[in-house]
Amino acid sequence: MKDKEFVTWESIRVKGKLRFFFVNGLLAYGLPMCIITAYSNKLFENGFTLKAVLGHVTIWSMAGLMFGVVMWYITERRYKKEVTFRENSKQ
């Protein structure tokens, strides 16, 4: 992990998991994917129904949150490895 990534992750983790899940998962991944796939798959070609909207939004919201959770734990694991490495390097 590079120094810049290390410092950035320290500031992100202070803000908390839930904020990361919401901002990086739901808003930064789920929302854009929802919009892109709705238009690319022509989801609303046969009409703009409430059932289609709710189904699409639900699926991509869950996918976004899962993405956020997975990214949190992957990055947290890398961060902890880096902390251990830096502590051992000082000794």
Tab-separated table of C-alpha atoms in Angstrom:
chain	number	residue	atom	x	y	z
A	1	MET	CA	0.000	0.000	0.000
A	2	LYS	CA	1.464	3.344	-1.017
A	3	ASP	CA	1.790	6.204	1.467
A	4	LYS	CA	-0.972	8.217	-0.181
A	5	GLU	CA	-3.381	5.248	-0.084
A	6	PHE	CA	-2.429	4.587	3.536
A	7	VAL	CA	-3.146	8.148	4.651
A	8	THR	CA	-6.362	8.316	2.618
A	9	TRP	CA	-7.662	5.088	4.127
A	10	GLU	CA	-6.846	6.299	7.641
A	11	SER	CA	-9.052	9.337	7.071
A	12	ILE	CA	-11.833	7.236	5.507
A	13	ARG	CA	-11.914	4.658	8.293
A	14	VAL	CA	-12.227	7.395	10.932
A	15	LYS	CA	-15.542	8.394	9.316
A	16	GLY	CA	-16.857	4.856	9.770
A	17	LYS	CA	-18.096	1.808	7.944
A	18	LEU	CA	-21.689	2.872	7.482
A	19	ARG	CA	-20.740	6.124	5.810
A	20	PHE	CA	-18.359	4.240	3.509
A	21	PHE	CA	-21.049	1.671	2.652
A	22	PHE	CA	-23.519	4.432	1.838
A	23	VAL	CA	-21.233	6.824	-0.048
A	24	ASN	CA	-18.874	4.430	-1.847
A	25	GLY	CA	-21.248	1.523	-2.230
A	26	LEU	CA	-24.737	2.854	-2.661
A	27	LEU	CA	-24.115	6.300	-4.143
A	28	ALA	CA	-20.863	5.805	-6.050
A	29	TYR	CA	-21.567	2.310	-7.393
A	30	GLY	CA	-25.232	1.330	-6.993
A	31	LEU	CA	-26.834	4.536	-8.270
A	32	PRO	CA	-24.726	4.912	-11.438
A	33	MET	CA	-25.118	1.210	-12.249
A	34	CYS	CA	-28.867	1.490	-11.754
A	35	ILE	CA	-29.071	4.390	-14.199
A	36	ILE	CA	-26.684	2.883	-16.764
A	37	THR	CA	-28.345	-0.525	-16.830
A	38	ALA	CA	-31.838	0.960	-16.947
A	39	TYR	CA	-30.989	2.745	-20.170
A	40	SER	CA	-28.650	0.192	-21.725
A	41	ASN	CA	-31.086	-2.705	-21.165
A	42	LYS	CA	-34.035	-0.571	-22.234
A	43	LEU	CA	-35.743	-1.557	-19.005
A	44	PHE	CA	-38.528	0.956	-19.409
A	45	GLU	CA	-39.084	0.401	-23.121
A	46	ASN	CA	-42.496	-1.183	-22.493
A	47	GLY	CA	-43.549	1.520	-20.077
A	48	PHE	CA	-42.421	3.105	-16.866
A	49	THR	CA	-44.069	0.820	-14.304
A	50	LEU	CA	-43.704	1.038	-10.562
A	51	LYS	CA	-42.899	-2.674	-10.394
A	52	ALA	CA	-39.995	-2.289	-12.847
A	53	VAL	CA	-38.622	0.746	-11.027
A	54	LEU	CA	-38.824	-0.808	-7.565
A	55	GLY	CA	-37.266	-4.054	-8.713
A	56	HIS	CA	-34.415	-2.326	-10.496
A	57	VAL	CA	-33.700	0.109	-7.659
A	58	THR	CA	-33.847	-2.660	-5.053
A	59	ILE	CA	-31.428	-4.899	-6.921
A	60	TRP	CA	-28.881	-2.150	-7.561
A	61	SER	CA	-29.173	-0.750	-4.033
A	62	MET	CA	-28.369	-4.162	-2.609
A	63	ALA	CA	-25.543	-4.642	-5.117
A	64	GLY	CA	-24.127	-1.228	-4.227
A	65	LEU	CA	-24.208	-1.945	-0.515
A	66	MET	CA	-22.578	-5.332	-1.059
A	67	PHE	CA	-19.894	-3.667	-3.178
A	68	GLY	CA	-19.255	-1.169	-0.369
A	69	VAL	CA	-19.014	-3.901	2.250
A	70	VAL	CA	-16.625	-6.002	0.161
A	71	MET	CA	-14.423	-3.010	-0.666
A	72	TRP	CA	-14.318	-1.970	3.000
A	73	TYR	CA	-13.068	-5.367	4.151
A	74	ILE	CA	-10.589	-5.772	1.298
A	75	THR	CA	-9.077	-2.344	1.925
A	76	GLU	CA	-9.149	-2.796	5.697
A	77	ARG	CA	-7.237	-6.062	5.322
A	78	ARG	CA	-4.625	-4.361	3.130
A	79	TYR	CA	-4.390	-1.504	5.649
A	80	LYS	CA	-3.843	-3.843	8.609
A	81	LYS	CA	-1.152	-5.745	6.700
A	82	GLU	CA	0.557	-2.436	5.949
A	83	VAL	CA	0.374	-1.340	9.595
A	84	THR	CA	1.979	-4.634	10.645
A	85	PHE	CA	4.647	-4.301	7.966
A	86	ARG	CA	5.467	-0.721	8.985
A	87	GLU	CA	5.649	-1.653	12.674
A	88	ASN	CA	7.999	-4.553	11.916
A	89	SER	CA	10.148	-2.347	9.662
A	90	LYS	CA	10.785	0.091	12.513
A	91	GLN	CA	12.189	-2.604	14.778
